[in-house]
Tab-separated table of N, CA and C in Angstrom:
chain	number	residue	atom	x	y	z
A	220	UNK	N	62.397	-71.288	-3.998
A	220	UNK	CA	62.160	-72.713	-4.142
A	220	UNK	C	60.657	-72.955	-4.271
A	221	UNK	N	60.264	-73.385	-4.997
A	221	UNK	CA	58.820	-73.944	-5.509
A	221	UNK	C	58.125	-75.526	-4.850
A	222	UNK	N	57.394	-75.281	-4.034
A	222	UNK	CA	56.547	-76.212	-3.381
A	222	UNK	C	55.405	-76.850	-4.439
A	223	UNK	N	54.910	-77.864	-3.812
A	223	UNK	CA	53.879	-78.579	-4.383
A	223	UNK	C	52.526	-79.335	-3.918
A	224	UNK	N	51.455	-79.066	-4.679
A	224	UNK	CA	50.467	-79.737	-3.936
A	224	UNK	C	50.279	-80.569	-5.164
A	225	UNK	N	49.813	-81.721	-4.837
A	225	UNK	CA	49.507	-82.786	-6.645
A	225	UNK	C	48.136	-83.347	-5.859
A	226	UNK	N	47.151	-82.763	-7.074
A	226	UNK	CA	45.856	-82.614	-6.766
A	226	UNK	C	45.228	-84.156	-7.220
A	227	UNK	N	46.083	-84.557	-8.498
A	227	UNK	CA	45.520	-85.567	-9.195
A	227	UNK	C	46.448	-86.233	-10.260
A	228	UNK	N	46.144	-87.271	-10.828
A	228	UNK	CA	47.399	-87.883	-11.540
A	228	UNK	C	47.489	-86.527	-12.914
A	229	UNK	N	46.132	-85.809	-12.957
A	229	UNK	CA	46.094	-85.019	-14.146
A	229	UNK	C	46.803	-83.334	-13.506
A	230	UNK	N	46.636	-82.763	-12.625
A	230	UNK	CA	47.305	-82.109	-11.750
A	230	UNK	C	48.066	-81.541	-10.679
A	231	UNK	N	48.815	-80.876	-11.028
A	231	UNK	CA	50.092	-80.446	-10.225
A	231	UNK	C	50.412	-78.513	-9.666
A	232	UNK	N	49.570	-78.614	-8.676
A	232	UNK	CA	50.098	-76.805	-8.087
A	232	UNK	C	51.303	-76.114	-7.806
A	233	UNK	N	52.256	-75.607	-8.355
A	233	UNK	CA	53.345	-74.973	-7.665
A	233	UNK	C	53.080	-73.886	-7.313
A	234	UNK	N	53.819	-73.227	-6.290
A	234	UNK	CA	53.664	-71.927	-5.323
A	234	UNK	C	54.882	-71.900	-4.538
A	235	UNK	N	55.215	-70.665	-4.434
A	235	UNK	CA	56.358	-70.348	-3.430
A	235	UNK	C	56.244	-70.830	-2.390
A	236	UNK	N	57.291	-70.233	-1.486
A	236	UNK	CA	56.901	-71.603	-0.415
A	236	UNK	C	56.145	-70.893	0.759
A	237	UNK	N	55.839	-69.349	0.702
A	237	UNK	CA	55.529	-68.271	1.136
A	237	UNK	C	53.428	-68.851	0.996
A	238	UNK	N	53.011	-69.074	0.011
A	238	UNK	CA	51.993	-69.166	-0.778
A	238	UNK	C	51.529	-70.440	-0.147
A	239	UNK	N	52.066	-71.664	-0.495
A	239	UNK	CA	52.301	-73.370	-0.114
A	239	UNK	C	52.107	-73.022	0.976
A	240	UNK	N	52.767	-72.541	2.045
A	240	UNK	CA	53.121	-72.933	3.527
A	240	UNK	C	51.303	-72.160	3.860
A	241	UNK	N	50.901	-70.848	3.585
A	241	UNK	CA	49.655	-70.252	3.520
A	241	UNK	C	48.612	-71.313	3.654
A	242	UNK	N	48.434	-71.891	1.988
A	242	UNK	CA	47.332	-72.868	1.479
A	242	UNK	C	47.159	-74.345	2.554
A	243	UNK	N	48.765	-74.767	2.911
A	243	UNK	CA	48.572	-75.794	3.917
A	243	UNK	C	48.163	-75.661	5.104
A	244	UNK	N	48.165	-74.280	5.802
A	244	UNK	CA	48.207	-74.110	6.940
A	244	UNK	C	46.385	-73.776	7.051
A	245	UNK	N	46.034	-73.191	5.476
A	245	UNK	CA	44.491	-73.079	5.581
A	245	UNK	C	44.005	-74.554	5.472
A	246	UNK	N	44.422	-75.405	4.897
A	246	UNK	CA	44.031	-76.624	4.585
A	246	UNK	C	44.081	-77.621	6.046
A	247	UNK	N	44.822	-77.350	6.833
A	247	UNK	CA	45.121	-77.424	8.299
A	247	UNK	C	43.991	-77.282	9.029
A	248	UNK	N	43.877	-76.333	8.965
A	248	UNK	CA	42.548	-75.830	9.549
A	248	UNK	C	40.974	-76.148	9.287
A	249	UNK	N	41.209	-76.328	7.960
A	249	UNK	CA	39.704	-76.704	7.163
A	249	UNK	C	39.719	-78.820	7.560
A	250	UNK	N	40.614	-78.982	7.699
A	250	UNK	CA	40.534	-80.738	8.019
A	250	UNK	C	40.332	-81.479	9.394
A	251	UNK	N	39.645	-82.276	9.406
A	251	UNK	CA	39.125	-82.943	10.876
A	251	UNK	C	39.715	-84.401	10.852
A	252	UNK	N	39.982	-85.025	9.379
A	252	UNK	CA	40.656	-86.408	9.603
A	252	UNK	C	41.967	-86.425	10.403
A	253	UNK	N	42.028	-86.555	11.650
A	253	UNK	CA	43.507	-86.692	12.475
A	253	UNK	C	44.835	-87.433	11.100
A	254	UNK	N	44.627	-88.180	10.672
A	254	UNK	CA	45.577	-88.665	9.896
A	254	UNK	C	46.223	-87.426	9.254
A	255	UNK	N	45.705	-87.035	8.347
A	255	UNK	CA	45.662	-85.755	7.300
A	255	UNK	C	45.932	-84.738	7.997
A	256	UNK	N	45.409	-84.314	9.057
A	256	UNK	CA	46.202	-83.493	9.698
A	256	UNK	C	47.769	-83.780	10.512
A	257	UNK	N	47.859	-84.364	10.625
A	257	UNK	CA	49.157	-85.145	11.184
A	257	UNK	C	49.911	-85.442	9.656
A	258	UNK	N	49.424	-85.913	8.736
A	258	UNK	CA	50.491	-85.274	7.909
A	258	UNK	C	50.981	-84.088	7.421
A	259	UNK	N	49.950	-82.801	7.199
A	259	UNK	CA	50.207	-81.889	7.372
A	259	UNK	C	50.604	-80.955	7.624
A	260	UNK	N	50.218	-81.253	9.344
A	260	UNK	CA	51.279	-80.880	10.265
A	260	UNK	C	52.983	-80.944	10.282
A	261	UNK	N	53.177	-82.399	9.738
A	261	UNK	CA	54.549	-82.617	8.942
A	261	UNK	C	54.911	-82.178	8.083
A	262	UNK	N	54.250	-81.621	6.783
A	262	UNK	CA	54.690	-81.079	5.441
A	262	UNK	C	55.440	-79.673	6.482
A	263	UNK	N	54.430	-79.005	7.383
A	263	UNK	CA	54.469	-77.417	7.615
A	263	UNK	C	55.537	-77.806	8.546
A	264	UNK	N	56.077	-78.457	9.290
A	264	UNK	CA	57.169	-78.623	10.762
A	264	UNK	C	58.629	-79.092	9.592
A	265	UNK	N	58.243	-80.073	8.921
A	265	UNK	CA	59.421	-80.716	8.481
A	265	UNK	C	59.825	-80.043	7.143
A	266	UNK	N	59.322	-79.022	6.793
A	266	UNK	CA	59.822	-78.108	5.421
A	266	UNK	C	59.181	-78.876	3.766
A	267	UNK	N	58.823	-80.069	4.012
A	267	UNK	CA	58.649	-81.061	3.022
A	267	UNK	C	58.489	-80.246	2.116
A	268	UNK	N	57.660	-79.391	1.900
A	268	UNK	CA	57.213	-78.459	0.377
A	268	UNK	C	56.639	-79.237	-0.503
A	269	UNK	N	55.985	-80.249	-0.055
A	269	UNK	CA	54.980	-81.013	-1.292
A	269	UNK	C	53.802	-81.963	-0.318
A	270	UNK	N	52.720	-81.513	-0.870
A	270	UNK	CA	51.421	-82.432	-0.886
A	270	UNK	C	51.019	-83.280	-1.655
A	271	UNK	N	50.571	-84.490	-1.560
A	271	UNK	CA	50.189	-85.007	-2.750
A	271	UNK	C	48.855	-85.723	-1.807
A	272	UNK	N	47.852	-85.380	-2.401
A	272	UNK	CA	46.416	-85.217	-2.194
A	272	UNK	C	46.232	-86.687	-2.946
A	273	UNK	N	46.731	-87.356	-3.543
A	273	UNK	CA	46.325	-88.649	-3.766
A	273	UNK	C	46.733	-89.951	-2.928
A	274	UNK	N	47.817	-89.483	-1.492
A	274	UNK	CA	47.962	-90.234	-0.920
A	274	UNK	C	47.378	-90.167	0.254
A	275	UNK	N	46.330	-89.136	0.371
A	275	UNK	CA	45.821	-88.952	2.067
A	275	UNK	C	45.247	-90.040	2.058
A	276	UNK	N	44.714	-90.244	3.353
A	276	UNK	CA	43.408	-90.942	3.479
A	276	UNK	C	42.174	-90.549	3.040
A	277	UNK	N	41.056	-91.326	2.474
A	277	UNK	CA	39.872	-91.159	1.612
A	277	UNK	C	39.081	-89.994	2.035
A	278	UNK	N	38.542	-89.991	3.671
A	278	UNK	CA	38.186	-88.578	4.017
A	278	UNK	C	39.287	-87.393	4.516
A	279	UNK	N	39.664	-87.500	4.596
A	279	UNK	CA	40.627	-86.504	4.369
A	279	UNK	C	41.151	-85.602	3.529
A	280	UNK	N	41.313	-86.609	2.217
A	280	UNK	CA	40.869	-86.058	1.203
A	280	UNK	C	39.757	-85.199	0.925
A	281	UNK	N	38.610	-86.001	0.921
A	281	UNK	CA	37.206	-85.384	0.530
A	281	UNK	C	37.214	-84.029	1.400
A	282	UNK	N	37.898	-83.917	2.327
A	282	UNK	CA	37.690	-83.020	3.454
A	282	UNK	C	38.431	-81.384	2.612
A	283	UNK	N	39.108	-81.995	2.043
A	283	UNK	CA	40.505	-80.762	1.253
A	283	UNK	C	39.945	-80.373	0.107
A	284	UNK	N	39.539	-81.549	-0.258
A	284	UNK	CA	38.734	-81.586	-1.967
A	284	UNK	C	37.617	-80.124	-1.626
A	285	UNK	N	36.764	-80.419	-0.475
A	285	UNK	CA	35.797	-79.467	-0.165
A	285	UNK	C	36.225	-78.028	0.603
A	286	UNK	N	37.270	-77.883	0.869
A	286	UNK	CA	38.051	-76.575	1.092
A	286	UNK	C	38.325	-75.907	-0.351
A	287	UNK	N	39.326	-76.564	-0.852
A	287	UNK	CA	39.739	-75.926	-1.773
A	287	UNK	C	38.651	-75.470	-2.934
A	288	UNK	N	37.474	-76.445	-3.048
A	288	UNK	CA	36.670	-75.920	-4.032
A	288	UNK	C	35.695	-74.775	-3.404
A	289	UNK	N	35.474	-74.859	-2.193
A	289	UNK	CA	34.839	-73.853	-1.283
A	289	UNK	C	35.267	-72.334	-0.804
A	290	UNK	N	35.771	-72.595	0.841
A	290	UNK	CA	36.490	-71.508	0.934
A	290	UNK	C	37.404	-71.005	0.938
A	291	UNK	N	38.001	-71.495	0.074
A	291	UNK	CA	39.920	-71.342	0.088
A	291	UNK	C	40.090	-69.770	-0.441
A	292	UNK	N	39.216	-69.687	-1.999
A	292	UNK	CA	39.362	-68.488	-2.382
A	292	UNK	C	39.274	-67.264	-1.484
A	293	UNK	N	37.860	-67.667	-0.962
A	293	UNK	CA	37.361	-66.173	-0.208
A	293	UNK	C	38.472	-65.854	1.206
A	294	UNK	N	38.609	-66.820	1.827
A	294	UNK	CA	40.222	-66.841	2.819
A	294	UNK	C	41.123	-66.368	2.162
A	295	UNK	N	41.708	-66.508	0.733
A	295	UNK	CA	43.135	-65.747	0.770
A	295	UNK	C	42.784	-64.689	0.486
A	296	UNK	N	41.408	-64.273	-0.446
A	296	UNK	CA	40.927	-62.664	-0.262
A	296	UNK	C	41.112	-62.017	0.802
A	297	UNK	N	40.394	-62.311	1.775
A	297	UNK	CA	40.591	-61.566	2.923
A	297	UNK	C	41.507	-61.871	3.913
A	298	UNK	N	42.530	-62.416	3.855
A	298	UNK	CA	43.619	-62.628	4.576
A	298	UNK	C	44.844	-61.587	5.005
A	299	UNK	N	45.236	-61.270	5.898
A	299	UNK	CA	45.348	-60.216	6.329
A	299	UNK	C	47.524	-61.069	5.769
A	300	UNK	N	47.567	-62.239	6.241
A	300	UNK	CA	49.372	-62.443	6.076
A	300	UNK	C	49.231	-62.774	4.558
A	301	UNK	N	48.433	-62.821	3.480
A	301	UNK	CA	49.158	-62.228	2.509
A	301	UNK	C	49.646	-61.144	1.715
A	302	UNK	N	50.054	-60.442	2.588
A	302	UNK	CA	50.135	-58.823	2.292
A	302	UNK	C	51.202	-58.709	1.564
A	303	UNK	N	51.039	-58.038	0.583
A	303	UNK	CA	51.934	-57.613	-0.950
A	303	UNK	C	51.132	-56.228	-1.355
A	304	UNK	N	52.351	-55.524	-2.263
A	304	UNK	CA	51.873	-54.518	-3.365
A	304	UNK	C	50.190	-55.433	-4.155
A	305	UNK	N	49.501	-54.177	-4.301
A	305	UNK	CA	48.135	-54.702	-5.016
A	305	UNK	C	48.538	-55.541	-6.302
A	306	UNK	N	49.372	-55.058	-7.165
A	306	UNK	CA	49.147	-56.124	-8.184
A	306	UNK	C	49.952	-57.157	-7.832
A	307	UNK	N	50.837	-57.643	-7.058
A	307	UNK	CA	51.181	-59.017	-6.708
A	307	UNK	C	50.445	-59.435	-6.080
A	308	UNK	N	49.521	-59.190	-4.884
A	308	UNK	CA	48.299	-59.572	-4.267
A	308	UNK	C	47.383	-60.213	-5.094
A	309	UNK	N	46.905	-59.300	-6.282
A	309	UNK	CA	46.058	-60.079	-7.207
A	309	UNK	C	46.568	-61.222	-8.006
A	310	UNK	N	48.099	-61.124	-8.353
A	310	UNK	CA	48.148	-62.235	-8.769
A	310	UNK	C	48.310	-63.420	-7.572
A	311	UNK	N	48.893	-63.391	-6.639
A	311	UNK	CA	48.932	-64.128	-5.836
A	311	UNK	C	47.640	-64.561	-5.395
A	312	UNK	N	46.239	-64.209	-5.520
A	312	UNK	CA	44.901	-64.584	-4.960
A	312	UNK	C	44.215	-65.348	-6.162
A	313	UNK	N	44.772	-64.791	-7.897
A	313	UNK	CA	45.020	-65.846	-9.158
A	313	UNK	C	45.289	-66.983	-8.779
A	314	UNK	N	46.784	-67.035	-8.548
A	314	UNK	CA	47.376	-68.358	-8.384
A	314	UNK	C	46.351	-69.673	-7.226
A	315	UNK	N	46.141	-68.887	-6.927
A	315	UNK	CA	45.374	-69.481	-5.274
A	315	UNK	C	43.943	-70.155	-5.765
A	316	UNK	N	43.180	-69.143	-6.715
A	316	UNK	CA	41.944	-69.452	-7.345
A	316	UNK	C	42.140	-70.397	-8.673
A	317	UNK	N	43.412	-70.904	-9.105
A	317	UNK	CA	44.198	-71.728	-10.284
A	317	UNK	C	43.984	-73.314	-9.081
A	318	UNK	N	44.341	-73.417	-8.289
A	318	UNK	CA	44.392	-74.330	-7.357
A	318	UNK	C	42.534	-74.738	-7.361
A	319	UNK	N	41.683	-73.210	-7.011
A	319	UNK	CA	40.506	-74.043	-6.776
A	319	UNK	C	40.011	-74.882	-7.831
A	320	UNK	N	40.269	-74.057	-9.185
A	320	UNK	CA	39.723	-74.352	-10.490
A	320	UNK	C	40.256	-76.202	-10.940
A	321	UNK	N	41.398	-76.417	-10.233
A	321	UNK	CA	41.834	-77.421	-10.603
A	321	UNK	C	41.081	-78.438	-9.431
A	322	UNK	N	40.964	-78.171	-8.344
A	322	UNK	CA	39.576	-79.070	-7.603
A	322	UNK	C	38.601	-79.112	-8.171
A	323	UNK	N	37.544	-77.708	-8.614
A	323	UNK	CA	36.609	-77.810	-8.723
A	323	UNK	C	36.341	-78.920	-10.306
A	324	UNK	N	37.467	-78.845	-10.981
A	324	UNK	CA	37.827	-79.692	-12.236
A	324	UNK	C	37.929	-81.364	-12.280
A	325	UNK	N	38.872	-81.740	-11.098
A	325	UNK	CA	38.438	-83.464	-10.435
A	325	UNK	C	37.510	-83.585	-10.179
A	326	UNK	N	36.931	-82.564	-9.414
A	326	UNK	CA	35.702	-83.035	-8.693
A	326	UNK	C	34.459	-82.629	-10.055
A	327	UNK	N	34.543	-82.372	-10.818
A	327	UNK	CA	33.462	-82.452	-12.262
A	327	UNK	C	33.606	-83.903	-12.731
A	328	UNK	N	34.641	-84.419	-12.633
A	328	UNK	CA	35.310	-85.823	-12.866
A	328	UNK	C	34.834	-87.051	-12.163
A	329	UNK	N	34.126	-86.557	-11.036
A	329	UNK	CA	34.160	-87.780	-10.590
A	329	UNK	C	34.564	-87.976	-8.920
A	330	UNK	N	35.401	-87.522	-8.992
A	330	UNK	CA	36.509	-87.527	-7.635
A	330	UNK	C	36.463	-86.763	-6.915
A	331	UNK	N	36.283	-86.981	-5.613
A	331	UNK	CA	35.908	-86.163	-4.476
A	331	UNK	C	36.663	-85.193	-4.293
């Protein structure tokens, strides 16, 4: 089953739910707005399998916006629970760096 993060009205991330549940739980961690984390916390408790980053609250956002374009990559590099055969690893750390590219892409735009 394929999860979702929706970055922007122009983008949309899918990922297993193996991958998703990963990225939220780093995104968890990287956020200080109580709101945003409390929803979060809900996507990962209640199974939801979808983010949509255009409904957080404003810092909260900005807070994710600056994970994902930051250290998201270098975290699933060295992350010890995404362990796979090497070439699914690499693609799986692809997919992950497809996510930053699409932050670092709003945020060329304009948008935090």
């Amino acid at each position: 089953m394929a999860n979702d993060i929706f970055v922007s009205d122009e983008y949309a991330w899918t990922a297993s739910f193996g991958v998703f549940e990963w990225v939220v739980g780093f995104l968890l961690e990287a956020v200080e707005d109580a709101a945003t984390r409390e929803h979060l916390e809900l996507v990962l408790s209640a199974g939801l399998g979808a983010v949509d980053l255009r409904r957080l609250p404003e810092a909260g956002r900005a807070q994710i916006m600056r994970a994902l374009r930051g250290p998201l990559v270098p975290a699933a590099e060295s992350s010890l629970a995404l362990t796979q055969p090497e070439g699914a690893r690499r693609f799986t750390i692809g997919h992950v760096k497809v996510l930053a590219l699409m932050a670092e892409d709003v945020a060329g735009k304009g948008a935090t």
